[in-house]
Coordinates of N, CA, C and O in Angstrom, one line a residue:
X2 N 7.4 24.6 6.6 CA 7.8 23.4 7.3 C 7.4 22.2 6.4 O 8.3 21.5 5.9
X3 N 6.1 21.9 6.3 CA 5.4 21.1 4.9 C 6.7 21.1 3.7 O 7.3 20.1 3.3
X4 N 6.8 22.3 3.3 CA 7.5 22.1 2.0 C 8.9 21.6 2.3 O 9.5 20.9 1.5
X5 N 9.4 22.0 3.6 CA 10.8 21.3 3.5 C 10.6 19.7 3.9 O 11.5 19.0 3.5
X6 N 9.7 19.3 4.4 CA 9.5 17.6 4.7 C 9.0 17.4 2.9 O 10.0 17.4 2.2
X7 N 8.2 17.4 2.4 CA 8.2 17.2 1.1 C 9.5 17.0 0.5 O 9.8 15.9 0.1
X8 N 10.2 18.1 0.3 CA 11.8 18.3 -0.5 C 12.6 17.1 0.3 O 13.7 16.7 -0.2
X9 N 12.1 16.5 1.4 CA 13.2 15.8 1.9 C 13.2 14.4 1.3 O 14.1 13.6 0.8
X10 N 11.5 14.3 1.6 CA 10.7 12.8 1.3 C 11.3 13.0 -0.9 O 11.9 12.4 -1.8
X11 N 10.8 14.0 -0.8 CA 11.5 13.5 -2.6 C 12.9 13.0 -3.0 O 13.3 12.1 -3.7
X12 N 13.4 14.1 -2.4 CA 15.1 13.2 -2.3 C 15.2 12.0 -1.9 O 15.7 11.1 -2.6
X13 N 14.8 11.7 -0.8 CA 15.4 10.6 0.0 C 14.3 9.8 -1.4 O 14.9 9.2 -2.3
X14 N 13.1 9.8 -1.5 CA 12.6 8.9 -2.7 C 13.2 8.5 -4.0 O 13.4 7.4 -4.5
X15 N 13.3 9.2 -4.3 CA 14.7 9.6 -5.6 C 15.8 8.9 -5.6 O 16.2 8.1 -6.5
X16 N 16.4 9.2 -4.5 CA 17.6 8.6 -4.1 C 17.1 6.8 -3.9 O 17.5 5.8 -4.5
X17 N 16.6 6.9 -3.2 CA 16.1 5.5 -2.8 C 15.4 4.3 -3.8 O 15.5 3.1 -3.7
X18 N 14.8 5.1 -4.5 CA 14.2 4.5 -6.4 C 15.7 4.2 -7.3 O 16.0 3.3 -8.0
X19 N 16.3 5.0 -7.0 CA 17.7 5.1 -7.9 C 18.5 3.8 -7.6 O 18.9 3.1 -8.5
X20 N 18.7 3.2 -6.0 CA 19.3 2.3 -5.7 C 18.7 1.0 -6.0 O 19.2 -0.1 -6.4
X21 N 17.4 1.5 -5.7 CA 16.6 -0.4 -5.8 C 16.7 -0.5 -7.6 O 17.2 -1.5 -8.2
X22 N 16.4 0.3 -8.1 CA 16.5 0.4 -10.0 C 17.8 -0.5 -10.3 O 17.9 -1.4 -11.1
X23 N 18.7 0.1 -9.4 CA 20.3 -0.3 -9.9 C 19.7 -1.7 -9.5 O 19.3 -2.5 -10.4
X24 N 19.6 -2.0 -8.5 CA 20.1 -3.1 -7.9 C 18.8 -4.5 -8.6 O 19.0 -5.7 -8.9
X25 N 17.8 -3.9 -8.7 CA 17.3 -4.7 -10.0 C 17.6 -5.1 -11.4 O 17.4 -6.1 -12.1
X26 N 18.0 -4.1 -11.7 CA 19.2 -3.6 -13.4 C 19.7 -4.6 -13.3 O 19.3 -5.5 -14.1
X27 N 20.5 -5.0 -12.2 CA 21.6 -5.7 -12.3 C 20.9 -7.2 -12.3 O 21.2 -7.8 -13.3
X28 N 20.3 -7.7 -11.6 CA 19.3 -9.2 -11.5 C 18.7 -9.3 -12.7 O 18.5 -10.4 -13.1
X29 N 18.4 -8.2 -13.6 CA 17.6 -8.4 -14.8 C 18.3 -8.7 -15.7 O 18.1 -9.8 -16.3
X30 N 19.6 -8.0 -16.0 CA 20.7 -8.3 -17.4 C 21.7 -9.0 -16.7 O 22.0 -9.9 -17.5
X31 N 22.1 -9.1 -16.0 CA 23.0 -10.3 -15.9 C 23.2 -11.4 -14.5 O 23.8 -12.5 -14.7
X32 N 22.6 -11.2 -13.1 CA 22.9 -12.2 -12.0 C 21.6 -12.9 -12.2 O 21.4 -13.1 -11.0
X33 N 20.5 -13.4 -12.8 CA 20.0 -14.1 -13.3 C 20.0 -14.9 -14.1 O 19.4 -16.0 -14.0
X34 N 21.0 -14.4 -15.2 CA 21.5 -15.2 -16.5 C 22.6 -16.0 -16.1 O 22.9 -17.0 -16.7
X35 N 23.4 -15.3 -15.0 CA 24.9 -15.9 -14.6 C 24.0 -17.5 -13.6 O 24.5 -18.6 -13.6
X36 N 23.0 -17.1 -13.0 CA 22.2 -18.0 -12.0 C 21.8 -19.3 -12.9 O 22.3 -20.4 -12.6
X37 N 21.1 -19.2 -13.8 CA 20.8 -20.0 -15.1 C 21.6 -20.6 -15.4 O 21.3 -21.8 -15.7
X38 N 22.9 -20.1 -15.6 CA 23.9 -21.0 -16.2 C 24.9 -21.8 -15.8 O 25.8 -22.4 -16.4
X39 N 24.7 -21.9 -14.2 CA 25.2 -22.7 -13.3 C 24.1 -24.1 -13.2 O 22.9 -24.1 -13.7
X40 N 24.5 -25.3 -12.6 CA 23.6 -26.0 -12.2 C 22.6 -25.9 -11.2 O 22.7 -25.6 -10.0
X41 N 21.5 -26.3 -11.8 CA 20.5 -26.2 -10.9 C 20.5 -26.4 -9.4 O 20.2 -25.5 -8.6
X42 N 20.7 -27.2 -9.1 CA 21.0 -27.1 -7.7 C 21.8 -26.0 -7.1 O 21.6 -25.6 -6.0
X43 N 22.6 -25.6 -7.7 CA 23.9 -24.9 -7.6 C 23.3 -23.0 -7.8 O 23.8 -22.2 -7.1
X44 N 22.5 -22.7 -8.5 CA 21.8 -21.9 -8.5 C 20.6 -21.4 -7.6 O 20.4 -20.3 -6.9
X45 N 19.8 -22.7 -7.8 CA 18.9 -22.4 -6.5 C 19.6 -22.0 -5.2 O 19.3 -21.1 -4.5
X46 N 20.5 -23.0 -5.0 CA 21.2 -22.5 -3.1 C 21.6 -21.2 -3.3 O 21.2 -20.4 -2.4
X47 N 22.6 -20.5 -4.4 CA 22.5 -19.2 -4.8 C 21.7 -18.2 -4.6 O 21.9 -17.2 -3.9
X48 N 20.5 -18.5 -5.5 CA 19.4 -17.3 -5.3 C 18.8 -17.7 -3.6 O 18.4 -16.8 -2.9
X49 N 18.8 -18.8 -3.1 CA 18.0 -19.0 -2.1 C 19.4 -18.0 -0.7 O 19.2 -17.0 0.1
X50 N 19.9 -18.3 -0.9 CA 21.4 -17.9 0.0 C 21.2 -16.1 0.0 O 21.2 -15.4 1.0
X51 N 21.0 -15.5 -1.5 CA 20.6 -14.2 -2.0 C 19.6 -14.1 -0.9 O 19.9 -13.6 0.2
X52 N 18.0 -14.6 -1.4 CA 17.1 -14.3 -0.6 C 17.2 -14.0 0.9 O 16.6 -13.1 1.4
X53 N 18.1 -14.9 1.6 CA 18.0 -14.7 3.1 C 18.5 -13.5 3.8 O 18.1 -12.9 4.8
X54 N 20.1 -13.5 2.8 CA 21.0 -12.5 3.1 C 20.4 -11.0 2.8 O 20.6 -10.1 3.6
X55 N 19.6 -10.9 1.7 CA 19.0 -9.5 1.4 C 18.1 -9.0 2.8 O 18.4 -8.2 3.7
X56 N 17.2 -9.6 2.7 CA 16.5 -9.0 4.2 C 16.8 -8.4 5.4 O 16.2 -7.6 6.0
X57 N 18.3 -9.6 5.6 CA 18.8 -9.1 6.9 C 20.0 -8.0 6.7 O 20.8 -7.8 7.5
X58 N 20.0 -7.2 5.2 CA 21.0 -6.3 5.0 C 20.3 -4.9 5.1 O 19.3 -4.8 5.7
X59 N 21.1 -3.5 4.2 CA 20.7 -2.3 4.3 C 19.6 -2.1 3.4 O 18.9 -1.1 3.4
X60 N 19.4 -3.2 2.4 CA 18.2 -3.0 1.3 C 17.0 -2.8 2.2 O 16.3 -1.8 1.8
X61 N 16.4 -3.7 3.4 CA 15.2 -3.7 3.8 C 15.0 -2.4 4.1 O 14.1 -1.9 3.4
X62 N 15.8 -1.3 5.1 CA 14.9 0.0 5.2 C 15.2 0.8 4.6 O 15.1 1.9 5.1
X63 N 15.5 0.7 3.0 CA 15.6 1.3 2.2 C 14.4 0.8 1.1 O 13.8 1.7 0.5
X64 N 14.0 -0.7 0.9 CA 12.9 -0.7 0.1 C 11.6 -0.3 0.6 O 10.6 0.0 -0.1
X65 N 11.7 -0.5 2.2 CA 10.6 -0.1 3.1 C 10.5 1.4 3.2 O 9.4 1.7 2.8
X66 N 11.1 2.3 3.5 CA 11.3 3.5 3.4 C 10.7 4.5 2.2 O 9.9 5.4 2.0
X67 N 12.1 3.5 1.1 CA 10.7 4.4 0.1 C 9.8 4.1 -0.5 O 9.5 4.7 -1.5
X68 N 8.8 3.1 0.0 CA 7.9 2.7 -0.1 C 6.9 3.5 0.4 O 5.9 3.9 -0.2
X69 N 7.4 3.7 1.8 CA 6.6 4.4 2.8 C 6.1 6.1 2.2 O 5.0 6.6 2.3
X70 N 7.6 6.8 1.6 CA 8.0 8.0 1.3 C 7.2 7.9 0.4 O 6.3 8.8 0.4
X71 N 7.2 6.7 -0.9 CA 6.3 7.5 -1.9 C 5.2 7.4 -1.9 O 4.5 8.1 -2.6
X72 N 4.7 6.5 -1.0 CA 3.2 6.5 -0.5 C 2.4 7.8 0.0 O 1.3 8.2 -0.4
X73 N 3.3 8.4 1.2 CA 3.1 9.8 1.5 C 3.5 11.3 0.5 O 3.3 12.5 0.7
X74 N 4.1 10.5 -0.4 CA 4.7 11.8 -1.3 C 2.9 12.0 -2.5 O 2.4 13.1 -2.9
X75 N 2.4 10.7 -2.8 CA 1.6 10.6 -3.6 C 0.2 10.8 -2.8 O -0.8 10.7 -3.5
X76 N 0.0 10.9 -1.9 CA -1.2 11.3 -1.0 C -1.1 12.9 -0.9 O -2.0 13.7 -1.1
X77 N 0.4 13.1 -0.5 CA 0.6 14.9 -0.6 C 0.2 15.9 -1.8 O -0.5 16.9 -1.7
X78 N 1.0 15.1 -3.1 CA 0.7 15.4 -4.0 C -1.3 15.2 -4.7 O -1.9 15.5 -5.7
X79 N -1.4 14.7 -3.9 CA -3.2 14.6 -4.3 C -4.2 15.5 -3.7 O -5.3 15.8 -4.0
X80 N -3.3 15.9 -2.4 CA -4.1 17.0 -1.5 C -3.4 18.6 -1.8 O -3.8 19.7 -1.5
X81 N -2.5 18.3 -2.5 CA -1.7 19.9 -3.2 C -1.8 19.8 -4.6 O -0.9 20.5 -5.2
X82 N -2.5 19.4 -5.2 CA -2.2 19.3 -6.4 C -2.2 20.7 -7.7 O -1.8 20.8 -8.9
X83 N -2.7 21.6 -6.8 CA -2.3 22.7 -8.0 C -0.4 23.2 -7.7 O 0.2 24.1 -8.3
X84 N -0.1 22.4 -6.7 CA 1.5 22.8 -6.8 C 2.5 22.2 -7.7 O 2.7 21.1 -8.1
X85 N 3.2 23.3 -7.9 CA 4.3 22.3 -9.0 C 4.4 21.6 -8.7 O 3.9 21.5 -7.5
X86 N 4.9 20.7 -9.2 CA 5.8 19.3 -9.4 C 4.5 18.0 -8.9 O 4.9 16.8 -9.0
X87 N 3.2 18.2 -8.4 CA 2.4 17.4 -7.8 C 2.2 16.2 -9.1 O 2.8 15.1 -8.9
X88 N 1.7 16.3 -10.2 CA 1.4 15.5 -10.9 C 2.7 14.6 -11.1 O 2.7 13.4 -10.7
X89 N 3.5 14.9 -11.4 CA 5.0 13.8 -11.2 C 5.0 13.1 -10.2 O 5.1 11.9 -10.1
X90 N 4.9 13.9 -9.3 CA 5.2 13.4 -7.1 C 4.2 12.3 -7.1 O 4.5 11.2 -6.5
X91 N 2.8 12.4 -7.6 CA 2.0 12.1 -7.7 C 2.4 10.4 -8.6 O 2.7 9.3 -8.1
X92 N 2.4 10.7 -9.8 CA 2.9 9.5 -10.7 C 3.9 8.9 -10.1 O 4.1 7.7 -10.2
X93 N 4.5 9.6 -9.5 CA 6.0 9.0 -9.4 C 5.5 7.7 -8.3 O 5.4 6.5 -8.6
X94 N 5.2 8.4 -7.0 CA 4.5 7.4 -5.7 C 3.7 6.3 -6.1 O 3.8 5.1 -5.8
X95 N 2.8 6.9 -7.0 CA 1.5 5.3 -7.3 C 2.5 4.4 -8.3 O 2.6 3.3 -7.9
X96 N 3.6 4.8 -9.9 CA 4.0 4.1 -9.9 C 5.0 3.0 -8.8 O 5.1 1.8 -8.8
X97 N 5.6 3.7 -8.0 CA 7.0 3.1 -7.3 C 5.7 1.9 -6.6 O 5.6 0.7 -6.8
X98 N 4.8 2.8 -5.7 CA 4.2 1.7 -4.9 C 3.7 -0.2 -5.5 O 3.9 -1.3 -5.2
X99 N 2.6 0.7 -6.7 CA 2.1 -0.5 -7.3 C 3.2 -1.4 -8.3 O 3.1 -2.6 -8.5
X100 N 4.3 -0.4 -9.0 CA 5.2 -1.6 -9.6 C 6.0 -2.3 -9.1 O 6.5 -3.4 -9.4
X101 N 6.3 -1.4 -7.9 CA 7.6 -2.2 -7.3 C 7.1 -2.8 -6.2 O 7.3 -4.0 -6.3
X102 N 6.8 -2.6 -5.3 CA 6.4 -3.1 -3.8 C 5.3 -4.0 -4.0 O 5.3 -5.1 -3.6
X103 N 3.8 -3.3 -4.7 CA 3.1 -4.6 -4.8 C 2.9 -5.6 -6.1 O 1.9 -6.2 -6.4
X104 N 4.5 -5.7 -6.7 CA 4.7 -6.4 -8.1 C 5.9 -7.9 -6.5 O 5.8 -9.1 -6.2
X105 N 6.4 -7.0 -6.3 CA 7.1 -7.9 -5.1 C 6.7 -8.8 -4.2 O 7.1 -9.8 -3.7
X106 N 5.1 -7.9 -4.0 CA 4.6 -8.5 -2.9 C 3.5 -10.0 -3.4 O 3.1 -11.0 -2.8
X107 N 3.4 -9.6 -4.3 CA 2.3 -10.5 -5.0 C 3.2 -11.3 -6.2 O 2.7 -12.0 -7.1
X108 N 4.3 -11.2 -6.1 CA 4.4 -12.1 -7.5 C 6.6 -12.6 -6.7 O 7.1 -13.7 -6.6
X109 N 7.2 -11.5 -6.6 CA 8.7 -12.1 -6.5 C 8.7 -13.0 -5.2 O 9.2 -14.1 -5.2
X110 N 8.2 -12.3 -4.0 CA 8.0 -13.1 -2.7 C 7.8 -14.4 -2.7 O 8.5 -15.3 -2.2
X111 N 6.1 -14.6 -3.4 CA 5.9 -16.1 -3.3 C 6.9 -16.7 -4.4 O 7.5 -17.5 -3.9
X112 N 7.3 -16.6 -5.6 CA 8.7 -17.2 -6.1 C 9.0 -17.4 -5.2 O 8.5 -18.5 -4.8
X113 N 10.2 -16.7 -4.4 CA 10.9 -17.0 -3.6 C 11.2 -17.7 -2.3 O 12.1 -18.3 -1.8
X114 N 9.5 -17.2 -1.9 CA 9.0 -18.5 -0.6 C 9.2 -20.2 -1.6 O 9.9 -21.1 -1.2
X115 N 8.4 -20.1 -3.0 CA 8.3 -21.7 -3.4 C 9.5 -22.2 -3.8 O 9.6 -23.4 -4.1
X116 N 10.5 -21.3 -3.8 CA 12.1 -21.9 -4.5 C 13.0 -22.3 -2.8 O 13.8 -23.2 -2.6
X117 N 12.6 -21.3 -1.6 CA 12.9 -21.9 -0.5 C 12.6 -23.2 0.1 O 13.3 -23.8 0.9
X118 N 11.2 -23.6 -0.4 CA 10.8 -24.3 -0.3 C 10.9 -25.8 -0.8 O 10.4 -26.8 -0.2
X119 N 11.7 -25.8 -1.8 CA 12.0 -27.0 -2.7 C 13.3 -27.4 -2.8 O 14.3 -26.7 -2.9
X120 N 13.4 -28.7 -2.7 CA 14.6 -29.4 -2.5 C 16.0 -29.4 -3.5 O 16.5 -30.5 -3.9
X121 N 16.4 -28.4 -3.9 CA 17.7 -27.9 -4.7 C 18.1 -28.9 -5.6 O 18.3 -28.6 -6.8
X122 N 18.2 -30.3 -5.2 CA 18.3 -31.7 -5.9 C 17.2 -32.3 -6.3 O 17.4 -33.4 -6.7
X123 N 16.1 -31.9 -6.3 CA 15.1 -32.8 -6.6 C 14.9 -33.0 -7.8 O 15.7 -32.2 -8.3
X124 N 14.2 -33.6 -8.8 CA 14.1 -33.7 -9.8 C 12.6 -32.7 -10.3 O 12.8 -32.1 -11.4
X125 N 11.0 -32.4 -9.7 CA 10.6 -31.2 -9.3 C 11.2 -30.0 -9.0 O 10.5 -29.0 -9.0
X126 N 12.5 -29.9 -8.8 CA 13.1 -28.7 -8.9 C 13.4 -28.3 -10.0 O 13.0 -27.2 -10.2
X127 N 13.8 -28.8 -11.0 CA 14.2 -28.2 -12.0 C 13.1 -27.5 -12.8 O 13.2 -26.4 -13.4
X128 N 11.7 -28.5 -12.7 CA 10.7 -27.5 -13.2 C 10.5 -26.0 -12.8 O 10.6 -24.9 -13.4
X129 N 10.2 -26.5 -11.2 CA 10.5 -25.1 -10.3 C 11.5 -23.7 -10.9 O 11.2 -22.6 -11.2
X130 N 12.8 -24.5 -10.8 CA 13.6 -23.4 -11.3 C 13.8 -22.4 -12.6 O 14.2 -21.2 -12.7
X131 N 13.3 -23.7 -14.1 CA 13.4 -23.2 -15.2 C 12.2 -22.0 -15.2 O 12.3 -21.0 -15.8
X132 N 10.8 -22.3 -14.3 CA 9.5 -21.3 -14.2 C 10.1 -20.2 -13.5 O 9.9 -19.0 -13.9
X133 N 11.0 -20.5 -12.3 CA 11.3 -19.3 -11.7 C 12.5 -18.6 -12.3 O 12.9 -17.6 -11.7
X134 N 13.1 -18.9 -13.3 CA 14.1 -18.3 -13.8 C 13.3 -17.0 -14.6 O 13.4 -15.8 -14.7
X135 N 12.7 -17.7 -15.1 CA 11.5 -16.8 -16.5 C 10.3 -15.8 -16.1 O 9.8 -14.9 -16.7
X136 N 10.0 -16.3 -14.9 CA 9.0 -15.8 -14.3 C 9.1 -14.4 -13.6 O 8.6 -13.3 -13.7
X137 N 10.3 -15.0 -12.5 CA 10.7 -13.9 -11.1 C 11.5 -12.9 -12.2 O 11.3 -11.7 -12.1
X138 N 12.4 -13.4 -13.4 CA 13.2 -12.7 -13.9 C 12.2 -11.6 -14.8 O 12.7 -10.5 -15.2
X139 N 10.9 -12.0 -15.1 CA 9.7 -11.0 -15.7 C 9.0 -9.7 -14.9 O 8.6 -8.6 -15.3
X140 N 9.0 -10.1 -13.7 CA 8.7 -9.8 -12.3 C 9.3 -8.5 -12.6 O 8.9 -7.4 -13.1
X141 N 10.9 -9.1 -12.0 CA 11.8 -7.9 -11.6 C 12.0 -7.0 -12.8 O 12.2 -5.9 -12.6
X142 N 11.9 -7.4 -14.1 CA 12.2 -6.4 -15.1 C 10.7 -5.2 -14.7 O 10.8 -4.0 -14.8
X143 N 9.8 -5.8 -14.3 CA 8.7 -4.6 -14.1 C 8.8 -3.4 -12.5 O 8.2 -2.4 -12.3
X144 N 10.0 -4.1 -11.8 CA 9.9 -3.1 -10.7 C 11.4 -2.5 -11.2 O 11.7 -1.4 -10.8
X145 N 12.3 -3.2 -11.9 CA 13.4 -2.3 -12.6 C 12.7 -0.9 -12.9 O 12.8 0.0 -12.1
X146 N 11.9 -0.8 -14.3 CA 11.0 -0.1 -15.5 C 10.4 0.6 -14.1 O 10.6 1.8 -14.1
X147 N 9.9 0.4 -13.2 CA 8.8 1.1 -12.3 C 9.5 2.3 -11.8 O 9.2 3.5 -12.0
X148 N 10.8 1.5 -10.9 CA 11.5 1.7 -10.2 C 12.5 3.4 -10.6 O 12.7 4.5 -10.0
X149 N 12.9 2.8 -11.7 CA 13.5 3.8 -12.9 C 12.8 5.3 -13.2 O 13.2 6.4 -13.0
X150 N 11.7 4.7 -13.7 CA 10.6 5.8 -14.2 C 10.0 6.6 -12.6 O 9.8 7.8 -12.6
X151 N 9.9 5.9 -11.8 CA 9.5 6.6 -10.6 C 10.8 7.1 -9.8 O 10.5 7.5 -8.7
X152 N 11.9 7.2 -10.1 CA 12.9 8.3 -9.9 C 13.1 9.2 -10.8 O 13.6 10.2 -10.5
X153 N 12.7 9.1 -12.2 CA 12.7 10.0 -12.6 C 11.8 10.9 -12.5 O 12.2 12.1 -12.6
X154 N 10.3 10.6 -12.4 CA 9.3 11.2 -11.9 C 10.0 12.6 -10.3 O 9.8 13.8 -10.3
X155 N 10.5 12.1 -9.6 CA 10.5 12.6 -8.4 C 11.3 13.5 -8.6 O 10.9 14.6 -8.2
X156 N 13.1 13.5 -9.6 CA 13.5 14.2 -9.8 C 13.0 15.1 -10.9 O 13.6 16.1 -11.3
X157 N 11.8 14.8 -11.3 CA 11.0 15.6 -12.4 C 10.4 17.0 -11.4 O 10.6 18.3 -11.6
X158 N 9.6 16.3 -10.4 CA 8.9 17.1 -9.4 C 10.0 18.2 -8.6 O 9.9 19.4 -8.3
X159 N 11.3 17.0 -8.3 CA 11.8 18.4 -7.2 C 12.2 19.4 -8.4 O 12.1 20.5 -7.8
X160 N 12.7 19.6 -9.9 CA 13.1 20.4 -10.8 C 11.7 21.2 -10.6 O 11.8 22.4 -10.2
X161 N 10.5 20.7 -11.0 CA 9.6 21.8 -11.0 C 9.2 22.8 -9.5 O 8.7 23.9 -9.4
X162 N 9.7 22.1 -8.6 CA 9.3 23.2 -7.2 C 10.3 23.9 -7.4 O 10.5 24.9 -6.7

């Protein structure tokens, strides 16, 4: 029973790393750069408009989820560890958790609270935005790289069970 909830939590993690990866991919090489090259004001209401809409869509119990999954996949794998695939399951969980979720929680969020925060026209904003263009866009390249590597981790692990 164990081993089939494991096989499930890996997929669904796998799967779930796979989508947030893309969907960072994509903010990293180009809807950041396209964001940048609009005007400022006109960008910020953009990414700010992004921000609100993302939360209340299917991404939240999907970033929350496998968050949750790889947290329990990497606790599993620490209490089974002479089982295949543990050291991956293992890697895979602490990377997803600490690159992606708490790279988000500590560093893209407050971006994004301080760009909600500021007046799209103001002349302060533009500072705002040129740091958050460079900054949040450094951010997300590290839960892309996390993101990435910690699906392949998982699909590493379910090959070895």
């Amino acid at each position: 029973m164990l081993q089939m909830f494991v096989t499930v939590l890996l997929w669904f993690s796998a799967i779930g790393c796979g989508l947030l990866a893309g969907l960072y991919f994509a903010f990293s090489t180009f809807i950041m750069t396209a964001l940048g090259r609009i005007g400022q004001a006109s960008g910020i209401a953009a990414m700010n408009a992004i921000n609100v809409t993302i939360v209340q869509s299917l991404f939240m119990p999907i970033f929350l989820g496998t968050t949750v999954a790889s947290a329990a996949l990497a606790v599993t794998a620490l209490l089974r560890w002479g089982e295949p695939g543990a050291i991956a399951m293992a890697a895979g969980g602490v990377l997803y958790v600490l690159g992606m979720f708490v790279v988000t929680m500590i560093f893209n969020v407050p971006l994004n609270n301080a760009l909600a925060a500021a007046d799209p026209a103001s002349h302060e904003a533009a500072s705002l935005w040129a740091r958050y263009l460079t900054d949040w866009t450094w951010w997300n390249h590290v839960r892309t790289v996390s993101s990435t590597v910690a699906c392949a981790l998982f699909i590493a692990a379910i090959a070895a069970r």
